mmCIF file of C-alpha atoms in Angstrom:
data_model
loop_
_atom_site.group_PDB
_atom_site.id
_atom_site.type_symbol
_atom_site.label_atom_id
_atom_site.label_comp_id
_atom_site.label_asym_id
_atom_site.label_seq_id
_atom_site.Cartn_x
_atom_site.Cartn_y
_atom_site.Cartn_z
ATOM 1 C CA MET A 1421 0.000 0.000 0.000
ATOM 2 C CA GLU A 1422 1.315 3.402 -0.937
ATOM 3 C CA PHE A 1423 1.022 6.283 1.472
ATOM 4 C CA SER A 1424 1.195 9.955 0.493
ATOM 5 C CA ASP A 1425 3.343 12.307 2.525
ATOM 6 C CA ASN A 1426 1.082 14.976 4.011
ATOM 7 C CA SER A 1427 3.591 16.119 6.614
ATOM 8 C CA SER A 1428 4.190 19.465 4.920
ATOM 9 C CA ARG A 1429 0.533 20.138 4.095
ATOM 10 C CA GLY A 1430 -0.673 23.227 5.878
ATOM 11 C CA ARG A 1431 2.591 23.967 7.679
ATOM 12 C CA ASP A 1432 2.209 27.676 6.933
ATOM 13 C CA ILE A 1433 -1.265 27.855 8.507
ATOM 14 C CA SER A 1434 -1.556 28.849 12.160
ATOM 15 C CA PRO A 1435 -3.826 26.674 14.309
ATOM 16 C CA ARG A 1436 -7.052 28.335 15.452
ATOM 17 C CA LYS A 1437 -10.076 27.760 17.642
ATOM 18 C CA ARG A 1438 -13.659 27.219 16.482
ATOM 19 C CA GLY A 1439 -15.739 27.282 19.625
ATOM 20 C CA PRO A 1440 -14.389 24.449 21.793
ATOM 21 C CA VAL A 1441 -12.711 22.853 18.762
ATOM 22 C CA GLU A 1442 -9.035 23.425 17.874
ATOM 23 C CA LEU A 1443 -8.152 23.263 14.169
ATOM 24 C CA ARG A 1444 -4.641 22.663 12.841
ATOM 25 C CA ARG A 1445 -2.918 22.337 9.469
ATOM 26 C CA ALA A 1446 -5.343 21.914 6.557
ATOM 27 C CA GLN A 1447 -8.354 21.940 8.888
ATOM 28 C CA ALA A 1448 -7.502 25.514 9.880
ATOM 29 C CA ARG A 1449 -8.466 26.616 6.346
ATOM 30 C CA ALA A 1450 -12.143 25.996 7.106
ATOM 31 C CA PRO A 1451 -14.255 29.190 6.925
ATOM 32 C CA GLN A 1452 -15.156 30.916 10.183
ATOM 33 C CA SER A 1453 -18.640 30.465 11.626
ATOM 34 C CA ASP A 1454 -19.345 34.189 11.228
ATOM 35 C CA GLN A 1455 -18.498 33.848 7.530
ATOM 36 C CA TYR A 1456 -21.103 31.141 7.116
ATOM 37 C CA LEU A 1457 -23.646 33.241 8.989
ATOM 38 C CA LEU A 1458 -23.095 36.478 7.058
ATOM 39 C CA ASP A 1459 -22.396 35.097 3.580
ATOM 40 C CA SER A 1460 -25.583 35.111 1.504
ATOM 41 C CA SER A 1461 -24.081 33.853 -1.761
ATOM 42 C CA ASP A 1462 -26.058 30.605 -1.613
ATOM 43 C CA GLN A 1463 -29.553 31.682 -0.610
ATOM 44 C CA THR A 1464 -31.126 28.250 -1.025
ATOM 45 C CA HIS A 1465 -28.493 26.598 1.134
ATOM 46 C CA PHE A 1466 -28.957 29.113 3.940
ATOM 47 C CA THR A 1467 -32.724 28.734 3.838
ATOM 48 C CA HIS A 1468 -32.199 25.226 5.144
ATOM 49 C CA THR A 1469 -29.280 25.820 7.535
ATOM 50 C CA ASP A 1470 -30.010 29.134 9.281
ATOM 51 C CA PRO A 1471 -32.771 27.763 11.556
ATOM 52 C CA TRP A 1472 -30.332 25.132 12.799
ATOM 53 C CA ARG A 1473 -27.591 27.712 13.233
ATOM 54 C CA VAL A 1474 -29.866 29.513 15.690
ATOM 55 C CA LEU A 1475 -29.470 26.523 18.014
ATOM 56 C CA ARG A 1476 -25.678 26.853 17.892
ATOM 57 C CA ILE A 1477 -25.955 30.559 18.673
ATOM 58 C CA GLN A 1478 -28.319 29.733 21.522
ATOM 59 C CA SER A 1479 -25.852 27.198 22.887
ATOM 60 C CA GLU A 1480 -23.116 29.839 22.994
ATOM 61 C CA PHE A 1481 -25.331 32.154 25.027
ATOM 62 C CA VAL A 1482 -26.236 29.306 27.396
ATOM 63 C CA GLU A 1483 -22.580 28.312 27.816
ATOM 64 C CA GLY A 1484 -21.525 31.909 28.455
ATOM 65 C CA PHE A 1485 -24.323 32.650 30.893
ATOM 66 C CA GLY A 1486 -23.767 29.403 32.747
ATOM 67 C CA SER A 1487 -20.000 29.846 33.051
ATOM 68 C CA LEU A 1488 -20.016 33.508 34.078
ATOM 69 C CA SER A 1489 -23.173 33.869 36.160
ATOM 70 C CA GLU A 1490 -21.292 33.519 39.465
ATOM 71 C CA LEU A 1491 -18.275 35.533 38.412
ATOM 72 C CA GLY A 1492 -18.817 38.393 40.851
ATOM 73 C CA PRO A 1493 -17.655 41.990 40.327
ATOM 74 C CA ALA A 1494 -15.540 42.253 37.186
ATOM 75 C CA VAL A 1495 -14.059 44.721 34.710
ATOM 76 C CA SER A 1496 -13.470 44.120 31.015
ATOM 77 C CA VAL A 1497 -10.039 45.217 29.785
ATOM 78 C CA PHE A 1498 -9.453 45.807 26.068
ATOM 79 C CA GLY A 1499 -6.277 46.500 24.138
ATOM 80 C CA SER A 1500 -4.100 45.478 21.243
ATOM 81 C CA ALA A 1501 -3.202 41.858 20.558
ATOM 82 C CA ARG A 1502 0.040 43.198 19.051
ATOM 83 C CA SER A 1503 1.567 44.665 22.219
ATOM 84 C CA MET A 1504 4.795 42.764 22.782
ATOM 85 C CA PRO A 1505 5.877 41.426 26.190
ATOM 86 C CA GLY A 1506 8.119 43.964 27.877
ATOM 87 C CA SER A 1507 6.718 46.907 25.888
ATOM 88 C CA ALA A 1508 5.213 49.949 27.604
ATOM 89 C CA TYR A 1509 1.658 48.953 26.656
ATOM 90 C CA TYR A 1510 2.171 45.376 27.839
ATOM 91 C CA LYS A 1511 3.485 46.585 31.205
ATOM 92 C CA LEU A 1512 0.508 48.922 31.431
ATOM 93 C CA GLY A 1513 -1.831 45.963 30.935
ATOM 94 C CA GLU A 1514 -0.049 43.993 33.659
ATOM 95 C CA GLU A 1515 -0.421 46.874 36.105
ATOM 96 C CA VAL A 1516 -4.116 47.290 35.303
ATOM 97 C CA GLY A 1517 -4.742 43.578 35.872
ATOM 98 C CA ARG A 1518 -2.804 43.630 39.130
ATOM 99 C CA LEU A 1519 -4.641 46.661 40.513
ATOM 100 C CA LEU A 1520 -8.066 45.319 39.568
ATOM 101 C CA ALA A 1521 -7.315 42.008 41.254
ATOM 102 C CA ALA A 1522 -6.084 43.822 44.359
ATOM 103 C CA GLU A 1523 -9.529 45.443 44.597
ATOM 104 C CA GLY A 1524 -11.257 42.080 44.385
ATOM 105 C CA LEU A 1525 -12.376 42.557 40.783
ATOM 106 C CA ALA A 1526 -12.164 39.773 38.215
ATOM 107 C CA VAL A 1527 -10.401 40.716 34.980
ATOM 108 C CA ILE A 1528 -12.150 39.889 31.703
ATOM 109 C CA THR A 1529 -10.231 40.124 28.429
ATOM 110 C CA GLY A 1530 -10.540 38.756 24.921
ATOM 111 C CA GLY A 1531 -8.168 36.002 26.010
ATOM 112 C CA GLY A 1532 -5.650 36.634 23.254
ATOM 113 C CA PRO A 1533 -2.027 37.822 23.238
ATOM 114 C CA GLY A 1534 -0.641 41.318 23.744
ATOM 115 C CA SER A 1535 -2.424 43.647 26.147
ATOM 116 C CA MET A 1536 -5.085 41.011 26.794
ATOM 117 C CA GLU A 1537 -2.470 38.528 27.944
ATOM 118 C CA ALA A 1538 -0.817 41.243 30.025
ATOM 119 C CA ALA A 1539 -4.008 42.055 31.947
ATOM 120 C CA ASN A 1540 -4.689 38.356 32.547
ATOM 121 C CA LYS A 1541 -1.107 37.891 33.732
ATOM 122 C CA GLY A 1542 -1.324 40.825 36.138
ATOM 123 C CA ALA A 1543 -4.536 39.448 37.625
ATOM 124 C CA VAL A 1544 -3.089 35.976 38.157
ATOM 125 C CA GLU A 1545 0.097 37.289 39.738
ATOM 126 C CA ALA A 1546 -2.051 39.286 42.181
ATOM 127 C CA ASP A 1547 -4.096 36.167 43.042
ATOM 128 C CA GLY A 1548 -7.158 37.473 41.222
ATOM 129 C CA LEU A 1549 -9.554 35.766 38.822
ATOM 130 C CA SER A 1550 -8.468 35.952 35.179
ATOM 131 C CA VAL A 1551 -11.130 35.419 32.499
ATOM 132 C CA GLY A 1552 -10.622 35.091 28.747
ATOM 133 C CA LEU A 1553 -13.424 35.265 26.175
ATOM 134 C CA GLY A 1554 -11.835 34.022 22.963
ATOM 135 C CA ILE A 1555 -13.134 34.288 19.404
ATOM 136 C CA GLU A 1556 -12.641 32.243 16.259
ATOM 137 C CA LEU A 1557 -10.136 34.179 14.145
ATOM 138 C CA PRO A 1558 -7.784 33.058 11.363
ATOM 139 C CA PHE A 1559 -4.705 34.641 12.940
ATOM 140 C CA GLU A 1560 -5.066 33.825 16.656
ATOM 141 C CA THR A 1561 -4.177 30.494 18.227
ATOM 142 C CA GLY A 1562 -6.443 30.211 21.253
ATOM 143 C CA LEU A 1563 -6.455 31.533 24.791
ATOM 144 C CA ASN A 1564 -3.287 32.801 26.421
ATOM 145 C CA ASP A 1565 -1.668 30.835 29.235
ATOM 146 C CA TRP A 1566 -2.757 33.289 31.952
ATOM 147 C CA VAL A 1567 -6.489 32.652 31.584
ATOM 148 C CA ASP A 1568 -8.072 30.835 34.552
ATOM 149 C CA LEU A 1569 -11.613 30.687 33.160
ATOM 150 C CA GLY A 1570 -11.797 30.616 29.389
ATOM 151 C CA ILE A 1571 -14.618 30.377 26.863
ATOM 152 C CA ASN A 1572 -14.145 30.261 23.102
ATOM 153 C CA PHE A 1573 -16.921 31.770 20.978
ATOM 154 C CA ARG A 1574 -17.798 31.430 17.316
ATOM 155 C CA TYR A 1575 -19.854 34.611 17.048
ATOM 156 C CA PHE A 1576 -18.698 38.135 17.843
ATOM 157 C CA PHE A 1577 -22.104 39.372 18.976
ATOM 158 C CA VAL A 1578 -22.419 36.603 21.584
ATOM 159 C CA ARG A 1579 -18.968 37.343 22.929
ATOM 160 C CA LYS A 1580 -19.686 41.088 23.072
ATOM 161 C CA THR A 1581 -22.781 40.433 25.152
ATOM 162 C CA MET A 1582 -20.644 38.629 27.729
ATOM 163 C CA PHE A 1583 -18.122 41.490 27.876
ATOM 164 C CA VAL A 1584 -20.877 43.905 28.882
ATOM 165 C CA LYS A 1585 -23.261 41.726 30.867
ATOM 166 C CA TYR A 1586 -20.696 40.486 33.370
ATOM 167 C CA ALA A 1587 -18.595 43.648 33.766
ATOM 168 C CA GLN A 1588 -19.232 46.783 35.753
ATOM 169 C CA GLY A 1589 -17.055 48.887 33.464
ATOM 170 C CA PHE A 1590 -14.467 48.953 30.661
ATOM 171 C CA ILE A 1591 -10.802 49.890 30.801
ATOM 172 C CA VAL A 1592 -9.439 50.461 27.307
ATOM 173 C CA LEU A 1593 -5.717 50.323 26.554
ATOM 174 C CA PRO A 1594 -4.228 51.468 23.235
ATOM 175 C CA GLY A 1595 -5.347 49.209 20.400
ATOM 176 C CA GLY A 1596 -6.529 48.880 16.825
ATOM 177 C CA PHE A 1597 -9.790 48.203 15.012
ATOM 178 C CA GLY A 1598 -11.003 45.532 17.438
ATOM 179 C CA THR A 1599 -10.384 47.789 20.416
ATOM 180 C CA MET A 1600 -12.149 50.697 18.667
ATOM 181 C CA ASP A 1601 -15.115 48.446 17.909
ATOM 182 C CA GLU A 1602 -15.474 47.462 21.554
ATOM 183 C CA LEU A 1603 -15.004 51.052 22.734
ATOM 184 C CA PHE A 1604 -17.611 52.625 20.457
ATOM 185 C CA GLU A 1605 -20.127 49.861 21.057
ATOM 186 C CA ALA A 1606 -19.817 50.417 24.803
ATOM 187 C CA MET A 1607 -20.245 54.176 24.326
ATOM 188 C CA THR A 1608 -23.357 53.582 22.231
ATOM 189 C CA LEU A 1609 -24.877 51.256 24.833
ATOM 190 C CA VAL A 1610 -24.387 53.898 27.532
ATOM 191 C CA GLN A 1611 -25.569 56.752 25.295
ATOM 192 C CA THR A 1612 -28.777 54.880 24.469
ATOM 193 C CA GLN A 1613 -29.225 53.845 28.129
ATOM 194 C CA LYS A 1614 -29.021 50.136 27.379
ATOM 195 C CA VAL A 1615 -26.607 50.057 30.308
ATOM 196 C CA THR A 1616 -26.425 52.631 33.082
ATOM 197 C CA SER A 1617 -23.660 53.808 35.405
ATOM 198 C CA PHE A 1618 -21.114 51.992 33.277
ATOM 199 C CA PRO A 1619 -17.709 53.736 33.407
ATOM 200 C CA ILE A 1620 -15.496 53.660 30.319
ATOM 201 C CA VAL A 1621 -11.896 54.673 30.946
ATOM 202 C CA LEU A 1622 -9.215 55.112 28.290
ATOM 203 C CA ILE A 1623 -5.623 54.914 29.470
ATOM 204 C CA GLY A 1624 -3.080 56.973 27.532
ATOM 205 C CA THR A 1625 -3.725 60.635 26.775
ATOM 206 C CA ASP A 1626 -1.081 60.744 24.031
ATOM 207 C CA PHE A 1627 -2.698 57.801 22.244
ATOM 208 C CA TRP A 1628 -6.372 58.663 22.716
ATOM 209 C CA GLY A 1629 -6.088 62.466 22.700
ATOM 210 C CA PRO A 1630 -6.152 62.891 18.892
ATOM 211 C CA LEU A 1631 -9.238 60.685 18.614
ATOM 212 C CA MET A 1632 -11.061 62.695 21.263
ATOM 213 C CA ASP A 1633 -10.010 65.931 19.564
ATOM 214 C CA TRP A 1634 -11.696 64.661 16.397
ATOM 215 C CA VAL A 1635 -14.811 63.637 18.340
ATOM 216 C CA LYS A 1636 -15.089 67.129 19.795
ATOM 217 C CA GLY A 1637 -13.964 69.047 16.708
ATOM 218 C CA THR A 1638 -16.093 67.115 14.205
ATOM 219 C CA LEU A 1639 -18.865 65.042 15.783
ATOM 220 C CA LEU A 1640 -19.772 67.578 18.455
ATOM 221 C CA ALA A 1641 -19.122 70.614 16.271
ATOM 222 C CA GLU A 1642 -21.423 69.285 13.543
ATOM 223 C CA GLY A 1643 -24.148 68.277 15.974
ATOM 224 C CA MET A 1644 -23.702 64.507 15.545
ATOM 225 C CA ILE A 1645 -23.434 64.060 19.311
ATOM 226 C CA SER A 1646 -24.355 66.216 22.288
ATOM 227 C CA GLU A 1647 -22.150 67.765 24.942
ATOM 228 C CA LYS A 1648 -23.329 65.276 27.561
ATOM 229 C CA ASP A 1649 -22.134 62.382 25.393
ATOM 230 C CA LEU A 1650 -18.556 63.487 26.005
ATOM 231 C CA ALA A 1651 -19.048 62.688 29.686
ATOM 232 C CA LEU A 1652 -19.414 58.998 28.832
ATOM 233 C CA ILE A 1653 -15.669 58.423 28.889
ATOM 234 C CA HIS A 1654 -12.652 59.353 30.973
ATOM 235 C CA ILE A 1655 -9.067 59.618 29.735
ATOM 236 C CA VAL A 1656 -6.273 59.066 32.252
ATOM 237 C CA ASP A 1657 -2.614 58.099 32.322
ATOM 238 C CA ASP A 1658 -2.489 56.518 35.778
ATOM 239 C CA PRO A 1659 -3.745 52.896 35.990
ATOM 240 C CA ALA A 1660 -4.629 53.448 39.653
ATOM 241 C CA GLU A 1661 -6.929 56.303 38.675
ATOM 242 C CA ALA A 1662 -8.588 54.105 36.058
ATOM 243 C CA VAL A 1663 -9.282 51.404 38.640
ATOM 244 C CA GLU A 1664 -10.600 53.953 41.118
ATOM 245 C CA LEU A 1665 -13.063 55.186 38.480
ATOM 246 C CA MET A 1666 -14.262 51.618 38.008
ATOM 247 C CA ILE A 1667 -15.136 51.483 41.682
ATOM 248 C CA THR A 1668 -16.628 54.944 42.204
ATOM 249 C CA ASP A 1669 -18.548 55.304 38.911
ATOM 250 C CA SER A 1670 -20.120 51.851 38.635
ATOM 251 C CA ALA A 1671 -22.756 51.907 41.384
ATOM 252 C CA GLY A 1672 -26.120 50.849 40.049
ATOM 253 C CA HIS A 1673 -24.842 49.164 36.886
ATOM 254 C CA VAL A 1674 -27.687 47.450 35.039
ATOM 255 C CA SER A 1675 -26.776 44.674 32.598
ATOM 256 C CA PRO A 1676 -28.513 44.448 29.203
#
């Protein structure tokens, strides 16, 4: 019997998670669950599969609710997956995680590398609870090693619900598109009173200052937002001040 050599097949593909499943080599080429959900190229096919996909989405909500319902007071920390260990932003994440844990607050991150890993690491080293909510992505390889309680999601909107529902506030470190997405969604939820008394703190005036200048100089100046909307967020440089705002501004938080 002749065997083919598949040892080199897929070597250049990073392993990734799909819910609780880990995919490696050629299997990692499989489309993401969100792609299947949002792609409407085959309308007939999706007519038959979408009702069943609802059950998978439901199962993710059930798993998330069940795993996090007894979490206790927590803060979600966002930031770049590209922050390298030892960098200023990574050290900032470690300090934020450490200070939150010292106050008895669980630390929730996206469970990935960079600033997320740093915040999880800081929490663990301070004997706090470190939570990671992972997502199926083609370029990430699962939860970082500092996550104590980890859940992998297929769908972004399910994961985002968990970030808000089980946190009493957001601390946002410098980051890219994903961080911006989480930041502006949180601001919208507070602006529309879907959540109340939910502090959002950005750390790094040099990084966030230009964005806030644009918000004031363009959005506010052209009447796209109101003056009171600017009070939704705080910008600080001191991690201790950010943590203090989580404690003093979060009384009466109502989850969606």
